[in-house]
Amino acid sequence: MKTVTVSARAPGVAEVMMCRPQVFNAFDDTMIFDLDEVFSQLEVDDSVRTIVLSGAGKHFSAGADLQWMKRASEASFDWNLADARRFAAMLARISNCPKPTIAKVQGAALGGGFGLACACDFAIGADNSSFAVSEARFGILPAVIGPYVVNAVGMRHAKRLALTAQRIDAFEAREIGLLQKVVPLTALDEAVDALAAELHNGGPNAQREIKKLFAVLEVGPVTAEVMEMTARTISLVRGTPEAVEGFNAFLGKRAASWIPAQ
């Protein structure tokens, strides 16, 4: 991979690091391809339970590479459509990953970098992190990242951030739901590792099913269709080998087989 590295943070934890620190991990078409390829490999790797997305250097990601965006502004509609579809597919790959994903954020997360943090299941930020949906400053809009921003922080906050392009700090990002936790920069790795370890207490199939179910649930009335879907889902999962092991482990007062040995 030209722009991304993959390493093992701990047993069962893979770290995907964006490695263009000279441009604050701004991404272009090459990095989009690399991220999509890496996540496609990790999602089927049974040795990986959790994926951490990070950025090398001082910043998580400054968003889209401006030289790439300049080329896009001068290209045809068809070129732009194909390019945007690749970006959309990469974000969907991360969002739909069957394994828990954690964004480890330090420094700036701007534009598409903001979108990457939103596409992950969790985002933990250093106290020096800052965030902006900055596209309007360049005369464009956060179209592809928009659904992930809305899902992460809600429509009102998403609209405010997109229309004003204002930068917010880590503590406001936590207030609006983008970050689950803010820690000193020196404690960022420890906080990410602690969350990954906590996630490994849950069954991998259960977590996969949680992500599938929550991806289709919406805020609003619990209709008869939703009731039937959830009833069928739990009925199918209760009979899996993982569920049998989970109940047996609990009743036997022992650790389930998927929990790493201490």
mmCIF file of C-alpha atoms in Angstrom:
data_model
loop_
_atom_site.group_PDB
_atom_site.id
_atom_site.type_symbol
_atom_site.label_atom_id
_atom_site.label_comp_id
_atom_site.label_asym_id
_atom_site.label_seq_id
_atom_site.Cartn_x
_atom_site.Cartn_y
_atom_site.Cartn_z
ATOM 1 C CA MET A 1 0.000 0.000 0.000
ATOM 2 C CA LYS A 2 1.347 3.423 -0.925
ATOM 3 C CA THR A 3 -0.581 5.545 1.542
ATOM 4 C CA VAL A 4 -1.731 3.205 4.332
ATOM 5 C CA THR A 5 -0.013 0.812 6.736
ATOM 6 C CA VAL A 6 -1.544 -2.034 8.735
ATOM 7 C CA SER A 7 -0.113 -3.248 12.024
ATOM 8 C CA ALA A 8 -1.192 -5.264 15.056
ATOM 9 C CA ARG A 9 -1.789 -3.041 18.101
ATOM 10 C CA ALA A 10 -2.666 -6.047 20.266
ATOM 11 C CA PRO A 11 -3.973 -9.580 19.705
ATOM 12 C CA GLY A 12 -7.107 -9.215 17.625
ATOM 13 C CA VAL A 13 -6.639 -5.456 17.085
ATOM 14 C CA ALA A 14 -5.499 -4.139 13.694
ATOM 15 C CA GLU A 15 -4.461 -0.525 13.233
ATOM 16 C CA VAL A 16 -4.957 1.059 9.827
ATOM 17 C CA MET A 17 -2.811 4.180 9.675
ATOM 18 C CA MET A 18 -3.078 6.848 7.003
ATOM 19 C CA CYS A 19 0.512 7.731 6.115
ATOM 20 C CA ARG A 20 0.719 11.042 4.284
ATOM 21 C CA PRO A 21 1.845 13.223 7.201
ATOM 22 C CA GLN A 22 3.510 15.697 4.847
ATOM 23 C CA VAL A 23 0.017 16.801 3.757
ATOM 24 C CA PHE A 24 -1.652 16.100 7.121
ATOM 25 C CA ASN A 25 -3.020 12.793 5.788
ATOM 26 C CA ALA A 26 -5.154 14.502 3.179
ATOM 27 C CA PHE A 27 -6.517 11.774 0.957
ATOM 28 C CA ASP A 28 -6.630 11.417 -2.789
ATOM 29 C CA ASP A 29 -7.801 8.709 -5.150
ATOM 30 C CA THR A 30 -4.850 6.485 -4.195
ATOM 31 C CA MET A 31 -5.578 6.635 -0.472
ATOM 32 C CA ILE A 32 -9.268 6.027 -1.114
ATOM 33 C CA PHE A 33 -8.349 2.853 -3.005
ATOM 34 C CA ASP A 34 -5.901 1.777 -0.302
ATOM 35 C CA LEU A 35 -8.380 2.289 2.547
ATOM 36 C CA ASP A 36 -11.098 0.387 0.704
ATOM 37 C CA GLU A 37 -8.692 -2.465 -0.074
ATOM 38 C CA VAL A 38 -7.379 -2.745 3.490
ATOM 39 C CA PHE A 39 -10.829 -2.754 5.099
ATOM 40 C CA SER A 40 -12.042 -5.330 2.567
ATOM 41 C CA GLN A 41 -9.204 -7.621 3.680
ATOM 42 C CA LEU A 42 -9.589 -7.059 7.410
ATOM 43 C CA GLU A 43 -13.340 -7.615 7.479
ATOM 44 C CA VAL A 44 -12.840 -11.252 6.422
ATOM 45 C CA ASP A 45 -9.753 -11.887 8.567
ATOM 46 C CA ASP A 46 -10.932 -14.050 11.475
ATOM 47 C CA SER A 47 -7.872 -13.126 13.543
ATOM 48 C CA VAL A 48 -9.017 -9.480 13.670
ATOM 49 C CA ARG A 49 -11.731 -8.493 16.149
ATOM 50 C CA THR A 50 -11.396 -4.687 16.146
ATOM 51 C CA ILE A 51 -10.006 -2.134 13.680
ATOM 52 C CA VAL A 52 -8.441 1.188 14.701
ATOM 53 C CA LEU A 53 -8.222 3.959 12.072
ATOM 54 C CA SER A 54 -5.502 6.520 12.733
ATOM 55 C CA GLY A 55 -3.346 9.128 11.036
ATOM 56 C CA ALA A 56 0.429 9.450 11.112
ATOM 57 C CA GLY A 57 1.994 12.616 12.466
ATOM 58 C CA LYS A 58 0.325 15.565 14.134
ATOM 59 C CA HIS A 59 -3.092 15.329 12.467
ATOM 60 C CA PHE A 60 -5.718 12.662 11.853
ATOM 61 C CA SER A 61 -6.719 13.904 8.391
ATOM 62 C CA ALA A 62 -7.090 17.280 6.714
ATOM 63 C CA GLY A 63 -9.689 15.802 4.358
ATOM 64 C CA ALA A 64 -9.446 15.845 0.593
ATOM 65 C CA ASP A 65 -6.108 16.637 -1.017
ATOM 66 C CA LEU A 66 -6.493 20.084 -2.588
ATOM 67 C CA GLN A 67 -4.513 19.162 -5.698
ATOM 68 C CA TRP A 68 -6.885 16.227 -6.215
ATOM 69 C CA MET A 69 -9.864 18.563 -5.725
ATOM 70 C CA LYS A 70 -8.384 21.040 -8.186
ATOM 71 C CA ARG A 71 -8.126 18.291 -10.796
ATOM 72 C CA ALA A 72 -11.718 17.325 -10.059
ATOM 73 C CA SER A 73 -12.912 20.911 -10.599
ATOM 74 C CA GLU A 74 -11.409 20.844 -14.087
ATOM 75 C CA ALA A 75 -12.600 17.329 -15.012
ATOM 76 C CA SER A 76 -15.779 16.164 -16.720
ATOM 77 C CA PHE A 77 -18.996 15.250 -14.933
ATOM 78 C CA ASP A 78 -18.462 11.567 -15.743
ATOM 79 C CA TRP A 79 -14.947 11.614 -14.242
ATOM 80 C CA ASN A 80 -16.259 13.341 -11.122
ATOM 81 C CA LEU A 81 -19.142 10.891 -10.776
ATOM 82 C CA ALA A 82 -16.865 7.845 -10.987
ATOM 83 C CA ASP A 83 -14.426 9.453 -8.551
ATOM 84 C CA ALA A 84 -17.165 10.353 -6.050
ATOM 85 C CA ARG A 85 -18.632 6.853 -6.272
ATOM 86 C CA ARG A 86 -15.258 5.390 -5.262
ATOM 87 C CA PHE A 87 -15.136 7.714 -2.258
ATOM 88 C CA ALA A 88 -18.717 6.814 -1.308
ATOM 89 C CA ALA A 89 -17.936 3.107 -1.585
ATOM 90 C CA MET A 90 -14.887 3.474 0.674
ATOM 91 C CA LEU A 91 -16.869 5.246 3.406
ATOM 92 C CA ALA A 92 -19.600 2.623 3.142
ATOM 93 C CA ARG A 93 -16.963 -0.105 3.448
ATOM 94 C CA ILE A 94 -15.783 1.373 6.755
ATOM 95 C CA SER A 95 -19.279 2.078 8.048
ATOM 96 C CA ASN A 96 -20.578 -1.387 7.122
ATOM 97 C CA CYS A 97 -17.554 -3.248 8.430
ATOM 98 C CA PRO A 98 -18.879 -6.224 10.444
ATOM 99 C CA LYS A 99 -16.257 -5.591 13.140
ATOM 100 C CA PRO A 100 -16.128 -2.674 15.599
ATOM 101 C CA THR A 101 -14.116 0.272 14.305
ATOM 102 C CA ILE A 102 -12.449 3.017 16.344
ATOM 103 C CA ALA A 103 -11.221 6.361 15.011
ATOM 104 C CA LYS A 104 -8.164 7.535 16.950
ATOM 105 C CA VAL A 105 -8.088 11.287 16.425
ATOM 106 C CA GLN A 106 -5.340 13.759 17.160
ATOM 107 C CA GLY A 107 -4.970 17.235 15.695
ATOM 108 C CA ALA A 108 -7.246 18.187 12.833
ATOM 109 C CA ALA A 109 -10.077 16.145 11.321
ATOM 110 C CA LEU A 110 -11.422 18.300 8.521
ATOM 111 C CA GLY A 111 -13.877 17.714 5.683
ATOM 112 C CA GLY A 112 -13.499 14.131 4.591
ATOM 113 C CA GLY A 113 -11.399 13.492 7.694
ATOM 114 C CA PHE A 114 -14.446 14.479 9.738
ATOM 115 C CA GLY A 115 -16.425 12.025 7.624
ATOM 116 C CA LEU A 116 -13.970 9.203 8.321
ATOM 117 C CA ALA A 117 -14.358 9.746 12.069
ATOM 118 C CA CYS A 118 -18.148 9.675 11.661
ATOM 119 C CA ALA A 119 -18.052 6.459 9.604
ATOM 120 C CA CYS A 120 -16.351 4.577 12.453
ATOM 121 C CA ASP A 121 -18.391 3.094 15.301
ATOM 122 C CA PHE A 122 -16.366 4.948 17.930
ATOM 123 C CA ALA A 123 -14.193 8.044 17.931
ATOM 124 C CA ILE A 124 -11.780 8.877 20.725
ATOM 125 C CA GLY A 125 -10.053 12.239 20.504
ATOM 126 C CA ALA A 126 -7.024 13.844 22.038
ATOM 127 C CA ASP A 127 -7.681 17.122 23.785
ATOM 128 C CA ASN A 128 -5.823 18.895 20.958
ATOM 129 C CA SER A 129 -8.167 17.556 18.282
ATOM 130 C CA SER A 130 -10.396 19.855 16.264
ATOM 131 C CA PHE A 131 -13.090 19.273 13.680
ATOM 132 C CA ALA A 132 -14.693 21.092 10.761
ATOM 133 C CA VAL A 133 -17.028 20.271 7.905
ATOM 134 C CA SER A 134 -15.056 22.672 5.750
ATOM 135 C CA GLU A 135 -16.284 22.026 2.201
ATOM 136 C CA ALA A 136 -18.367 25.210 1.841
ATOM 137 C CA ARG A 137 -15.178 27.288 2.164
ATOM 138 C CA PHE A 138 -14.082 25.824 -1.184
ATOM 139 C CA GLY A 139 -17.400 26.311 -2.909
ATOM 140 C CA ILE A 140 -18.440 22.665 -2.659
ATOM 141 C CA LEU A 141 -20.576 20.673 -0.221
ATOM 142 C CA PRO A 142 -20.115 17.658 2.077
ATOM 143 C CA ALA A 143 -22.334 15.432 -0.038
ATOM 144 C CA VAL A 144 -20.685 12.018 0.301
ATOM 145 C CA ILE A 145 -19.843 12.401 3.994
ATOM 146 C CA GLY A 146 -23.205 14.064 4.738
ATOM 147 C CA PRO A 147 -25.160 10.930 5.732
ATOM 148 C CA TYR A 148 -22.421 9.860 8.150
ATOM 149 C CA VAL A 149 -22.213 13.305 9.709
ATOM 150 C CA VAL A 150 -26.002 13.395 10.197
ATOM 151 C CA ASN A 151 -25.966 9.900 11.703
ATOM 152 C CA ALA A 152 -23.167 10.823 14.094
ATOM 153 C CA VAL A 153 -24.297 14.229 15.381
ATOM 154 C CA GLY A 154 -27.908 14.702 14.230
ATOM 155 C CA MET A 155 -29.403 16.941 11.562
ATOM 156 C CA ARG A 156 -29.285 20.269 13.436
ATOM 157 C CA HIS A 157 -25.620 20.044 14.374
ATOM 158 C CA ALA A 158 -24.703 18.628 10.964
ATOM 159 C CA LYS A 159 -26.437 21.477 9.140
ATOM 160 C CA ARG A 160 -24.826 24.092 11.395
ATOM 161 C CA LEU A 161 -21.356 22.680 10.887
ATOM 162 C CA ALA A 162 -21.774 22.325 7.121
ATOM 163 C CA LEU A 163 -23.271 25.778 6.538
ATOM 164 C CA THR A 164 -20.852 27.698 8.750
ATOM 165 C CA ALA A 165 -17.757 25.509 8.157
ATOM 166 C CA GLN A 166 -16.731 26.528 11.679
ATOM 167 C CA ARG A 167 -14.082 24.556 13.513
ATOM 168 C CA ILE A 168 -15.008 23.031 16.871
ATOM 169 C CA ASP A 169 -12.730 21.687 19.581
ATOM 170 C CA ALA A 170 -12.645 18.203 21.071
ATOM 171 C CA PHE A 171 -14.928 19.064 23.978
ATOM 172 C CA GLU A 172 -17.695 20.431 21.758
ATOM 173 C CA ALA A 173 -17.237 17.388 19.513
ATOM 174 C CA ARG A 174 -17.907 15.229 22.558
ATOM 175 C CA GLU A 175 -20.952 17.300 23.526
ATOM 176 C CA ILE A 176 -22.603 16.784 20.133
ATOM 177 C CA GLY A 177 -21.832 13.053 20.015
ATOM 178 C CA LEU A 178 -18.991 12.894 17.504
ATOM 179 C CA LEU A 179 -16.461 11.820 20.131
ATOM 180 C CA GLN A 180 -17.266 9.337 22.860
ATOM 181 C CA LYS A 181 -14.222 10.324 24.897
ATOM 182 C CA VAL A 182 -11.615 13.091 25.127
ATOM 183 C CA VAL A 183 -8.249 12.405 26.734
ATOM 184 C CA PRO A 184 -4.830 14.092 26.898
ATOM 185 C CA LEU A 185 -2.752 13.409 23.794
ATOM 186 C CA THR A 186 -0.329 11.326 25.870
ATOM 187 C CA ALA A 187 -3.203 9.067 26.984
ATOM 188 C CA LEU A 188 -4.791 8.578 23.556
ATOM 189 C CA ASP A 189 -3.240 5.185 22.818
ATOM 190 C CA GLU A 190 -4.123 3.902 26.265
ATOM 191 C CA ALA A 191 -7.762 4.969 25.870
ATOM 192 C CA VAL A 192 -8.057 3.321 22.451
ATOM 193 C CA ASP A 193 -6.487 0.092 23.707
ATOM 194 C CA ALA A 194 -8.805 0.030 26.730
ATOM 195 C CA LEU A 195 -11.873 0.357 24.490
ATOM 196 C CA ALA A 196 -10.628 -2.390 22.177
ATOM 197 C CA ALA A 197 -10.057 -4.693 25.156
ATOM 198 C CA GLU A 198 -13.579 -3.959 26.420
ATOM 199 C CA LEU A 199 -15.038 -4.755 23.010
ATOM 200 C CA HIS A 200 -13.387 -8.172 23.062
ATOM 201 C CA ASN A 201 -15.631 -9.195 25.971
ATOM 202 C CA GLY A 202 -18.530 -9.388 23.527
ATOM 203 C CA GLY A 203 -19.068 -12.248 21.105
ATOM 204 C CA PRO A 204 -17.867 -11.468 17.560
ATOM 205 C CA ASN A 205 -21.030 -12.818 15.958
ATOM 206 C CA ALA A 206 -23.198 -10.881 18.414
ATOM 207 C CA GLN A 207 -21.345 -7.678 17.549
ATOM 208 C CA ARG A 208 -21.723 -8.405 13.840
ATOM 209 C CA GLU A 209 -25.469 -8.869 14.295
ATOM 210 C CA ILE A 210 -25.722 -5.702 16.414
ATOM 211 C CA LYS A 211 -24.135 -3.673 13.630
ATOM 212 C CA LYS A 212 -26.449 -5.199 11.010
ATOM 213 C CA LEU A 213 -29.567 -4.548 13.103
ATOM 214 C CA PHE A 214 -28.708 -1.014 14.178
ATOM 215 C CA ALA A 215 -27.868 -0.087 10.579
ATOM 216 C CA VAL A 216 -31.525 -0.488 9.611
ATOM 217 C CA LEU A 217 -33.192 0.881 12.747
ATOM 218 C CA GLU A 218 -34.529 4.432 12.657
ATOM 219 C CA VAL A 219 -35.604 6.819 15.375
ATOM 220 C CA GLY A 220 -39.383 6.861 15.482
ATOM 221 C CA PRO A 221 -42.400 4.626 16.057
ATOM 222 C CA VAL A 222 -41.765 0.928 16.660
ATOM 223 C CA THR A 223 -43.970 -0.476 13.915
ATOM 224 C CA ALA A 224 -45.292 -4.003 13.561
ATOM 225 C CA GLU A 225 -42.669 -4.584 10.857
ATOM 226 C CA VAL A 226 -39.860 -3.511 13.187
ATOM 227 C CA MET A 227 -41.223 -5.704 15.985
ATOM 228 C CA GLU A 228 -41.322 -8.712 13.671
ATOM 229 C CA MET A 229 -37.816 -8.043 12.335
ATOM 230 C CA THR A 230 -36.299 -7.775 15.821
ATOM 231 C CA ALA A 231 -38.152 -10.882 17.032
ATOM 232 C CA ARG A 232 -36.869 -12.897 14.079
ATOM 233 C CA THR A 233 -33.339 -11.577 14.567
ATOM 234 C CA ILE A 234 -33.065 -12.588 18.217
ATOM 235 C CA SER A 235 -34.717 -15.949 17.505
ATOM 236 C CA LEU A 236 -32.085 -16.775 14.909
ATOM 237 C CA VAL A 237 -29.148 -15.610 17.036
ATOM 238 C CA ARG A 238 -30.249 -17.410 20.222
ATOM 239 C CA GLY A 239 -29.593 -20.747 18.594
ATOM 240 C CA THR A 240 -26.078 -20.050 17.352
ATOM 241 C CA PRO A 241 -23.054 -21.859 18.830
ATOM 242 C CA GLU A 242 -21.766 -18.527 20.106
ATOM 243 C CA ALA A 243 -24.957 -17.888 22.082
ATOM 244 C CA VAL A 244 -24.865 -21.410 23.550
ATOM 245 C CA GLU A 245 -21.249 -20.840 24.588
ATOM 246 C CA GLY A 246 -22.101 -17.443 26.065
ATOM 247 C CA PHE A 247 -24.872 -18.782 28.297
ATOM 248 C CA ASN A 248 -22.844 -21.826 29.322
ATOM 249 C CA ALA A 249 -19.882 -19.642 30.237
ATOM 250 C CA PHE A 250 -22.051 -17.321 32.313
ATOM 251 C CA LEU A 251 -23.778 -20.139 34.159
ATOM 252 C CA GLY A 252 -20.479 -21.936 34.627
ATOM 253 C CA LYS A 253 -18.865 -18.772 35.988
ATOM 254 C CA ARG A 254 -16.038 -18.868 33.469
ATOM 255 C CA ALA A 255 -14.813 -16.678 30.637
ATOM 256 C CA ALA A 256 -16.396 -17.261 27.255
ATOM 257 C CA SER A 257 -14.161 -18.830 24.636
ATOM 258 C CA TRP A 258 -13.819 -15.616 22.626
ATOM 259 C CA ILE A 259 -12.420 -13.578 25.526
ATOM 260 C CA PRO A 260 -8.608 -13.313 25.313
ATOM 261 C CA ALA A 261 -6.700 -15.008 28.123
ATOM 262 C CA GLN A 262 -5.393 -12.564 30.699
#
